[in-house]
C-alpha cells in the first residue's frame, strides 16, 4: 500500500488512466446539498487564499497492470462519491466554456480531465467509467443531451445544479479553486494488499472526528501559533469546560453548539450537520463580527453549564427550578433559556421574573404531559420563542405567545387538566416524571422540605392493586369495579408512605389506624400533606376519592399555574399547522416553519417555492416521479405561467394561494411530513389592522438606517424586529447600539464581553478619559457601570418619545442621526486602546 498527498488535478489529468467504479459499489447518491457544500469550499479556498483544501482520501486498486490494455484501470473502492462529483463539475465547466465562446478552455477541460484523448477503444475514451444508468447519464451531460434522458438520475440533477451555478464571474475562480484541492491517494496492489480489509479499517474505526472536533479545528486551524494559543486558552477551553456533564464527565460541546445555532438561526441543525451549519455561518473568519460572536458563544456557554449542571448554580431558588427542568429533560428549551439567562445577567430581567419563566416552562411542559400532547411539538416552539420576547414586558410576552398556541402546541387549560387527571395513569410512567409529581405536590408551600426520593418513602395505592376481601365488603360492586378498572392508578388513589409493605392490601380503616408494635404505620401518624385528608375520613368510597381528587387538582393549579393574562381577540394570530389553517385568501404570512427552520417570508408564493425546493433536495426522485400528485417538468410549454424552482425544473406559477396550499398538503402527505409545515398569518383582520410591535420595530429600522450618514457604523446591519440594533466597535465584546422603546430613544456603547471582570475593566479605562470624551462629543454622557450586571454601558438618551407613535419618528431619527457620528468620534480613539 502506498499513500501520497497530491492535488486532485494531478490525479485527474494523468494520461491514459481510467477510473473504474466497480459494480459492487453503492449507487452515486450525492444530492444538491453536498454539491453546494463542495462548490462553496472550492470557491472559498480561492477567495480566502487559504492555500489548499483537503477533501479526504481516494482508495483504488491497480487493475490489469500487466495487460495489453491501452489505459491503466484504477478500480475505486473508496471516494467514488467525491470523485464522481468533481468529474460532473468538470463537465459543467466544459459545457459552460463550449456554450460561451471559450473554445480553448473547452478543449483543455475535455482532453485533460474528461477523456483520454488519443486512445482508440471507445470504451476507454472516458476517464470516468461508471455502471449502467450512471454511465448513460454521464455521457448525456457531456453531449448536452441530458434533457432527453428519460429516467431520474442524480448525475443529471447535480450537473444541472453546477451548470446553473457557473457564470462568467466565477468560471475562472472555480478552476483556480479546483487547483487547490488536495487529497490522499491510497494505492493498493492486488496481490499484496487486502482491499476489503483496508476499506473496512478506513470506514469502521469509530475514530471519526466529532462535530465539536471539527468546529475546534475550524476555529483554530488557520490562525498563527500565537493567536491559536490565545484563542484556545481564552475562548475554546472555557467553552469545553462549561459544556460538560460534570457528573459523567462527558463532553457536551456538540450539543451546546447545536443549541446555540438553533437560537442564532431559528433552525435546528441535524446532529451530524452541526459543523457544516457552524461553518456556513462564519465564512469570513477575519471579520470583527466573527470574533464578537466567539465571545458571545463563550458567554452563552456559561449559562449552558447552569442548564446541564444545576448543582453549580449558587442561587438556591434558581438552582431548584433548573434541577426540575433538568430532571424532566426539557432539553428543547435550552436554546431559548441560553439567551434568557444572558439577558438576566445583563440586567434586562429580574431574578423574580427569571424564576417565573422557569416555572412557566415547567407548567407548560408538565400540563402537556398530563394531558398527553406530543413532545415533538416543543422543538419548534422553543426554537423560535426568543424571537417573540419583548424585553419591556419580558414574562408577559413569553406567556402570551404560549397561551396563543393551538393544536398540538397548545398550553392546556385548567379544564383540560381536570379532565385528564380523572383518567391519567400517573403510576405506570417514567420514574423521573413520577418522582417530580410527588415531590412537587408534597412540598408546595412546605417550609420543611420532604425528600420524597428517600428510599423508605414509596408510592402507596389507597385502594390496593390486589385488595383483600374486606374491600369487596366495604364497597358496592360498582364502586369496587370503578376503583379496580378506572381509578386505581390515578392521582386521587395514590399517596406516599414510609410503610407501604405493612399497609399492603389491607382495608382502608386498617391502613388509617395501623400502629403495630407502636411503629405508627397508619395514615393517622403521617406528617405528609398527601395523607392529611385521609386522616379525616373513615371510609374510602367513590365520594371520598372524588373529594381528594379535587383537593389535589386545586393544588395542581397552584403549582403548575395557567398564566393569568388576557389574550385579546384581535391580538396577533397564532402559529398553526398548514392542515389546520384557515383559507389563505387575502392573507399575508408573518412567517412559516418548515422542518425545524423558521423563515420570515410574507407571501404564500415564497413559501410554496421554498418548500418545493426543500423537498427536491430531500428526495428529488420522489418529487419528480409522482406526476399524479404534483406536476413538475423541464418543459415550460407544460404550464400557462412556468416558474423555475430549481435545476431547470418548472412548476405552474399561475395559481392562487388556496391552490398552492392544496399542492403543498398533497406533497407533504406524499413525503409523510404532515407535521413539518406550520404558518403564522400576519396580525389583524384581513391582514389590514395595525401591525404588531415586532413589525413596527422593523419598519422603524428600515426607514432609519438609510438616513445614517457621516459614519460607516450600521452600514452592513439589516433591520430586525428587536428593540435594539448593534454594530461592532472594533474590539470584541464592545458595540454601538441603537435602542427604541415606547418611552425613550437611546444611543449606547455596550460593553458586554463574556467576562464581567473584563467589562468593568474596560468601563473604568474609558471612565478615566471621561472629560476628553465628553469634550469631543460636545455634551454630557450617562456612564453606567451597572455593578450588579455583567455588562456596562455609556449612553445618551432622549425621553418622551414613543416608537408606536409614528409622529415621533422624525424626532427620534434626528436624535439618532445627529448624535451617532459625534458619539463614535468621541469614543473610538479610546476603544482602540482598551486591550
Short mmCIF file of N, CA, C and O in Angstrom, two decimals, residues 361 538 685 696 739 828:
data_model
loop_
_atom_site.label_atom_id
_atom_site.label_comp_id
_atom_site.label_asym_id
_atom_site.label_seq_id
_atom_site.Cartn_x
_atom_site.Cartn_y
_atom_site.Cartn_z
N UNK A 361 -42.14 27.44 32.06
CA UNK A 361 -41.71 26.36 31.16
C UNK A 361 -42.11 25.00 31.75
O UNK A 361 -42.60 24.12 31.04
N UNK A 538 -63.14 7.99 57.42
CA UNK A 538 -63.09 6.62 57.95
C UNK A 538 -63.37 5.57 56.88
O UNK A 538 -63.26 4.36 57.15
N UNK A 685 -57.36 41.82 11.32
CA UNK A 685 -58.44 41.33 10.46
C UNK A 685 -58.09 41.58 9.01
O UNK A 685 -57.77 42.69 8.61
N UNK A 696 -43.63 46.94 13.81
CA UNK A 696 -43.38 48.37 13.98
C UNK A 696 -41.89 48.63 14.11
O UNK A 696 -41.33 49.55 13.48
N UNK A 739 -31.27 51.94 20.61
CA UNK A 739 -32.36 51.35 21.39
C UNK A 739 -33.61 52.20 21.19
O UNK A 739 -33.55 53.43 21.27
N UNK A 828 -14.21 56.27 19.84
CA UNK A 828 -13.41 55.29 19.09
C UNK A 828 -11.90 55.36 19.38
O UNK A 828 -11.25 54.30 19.46
#
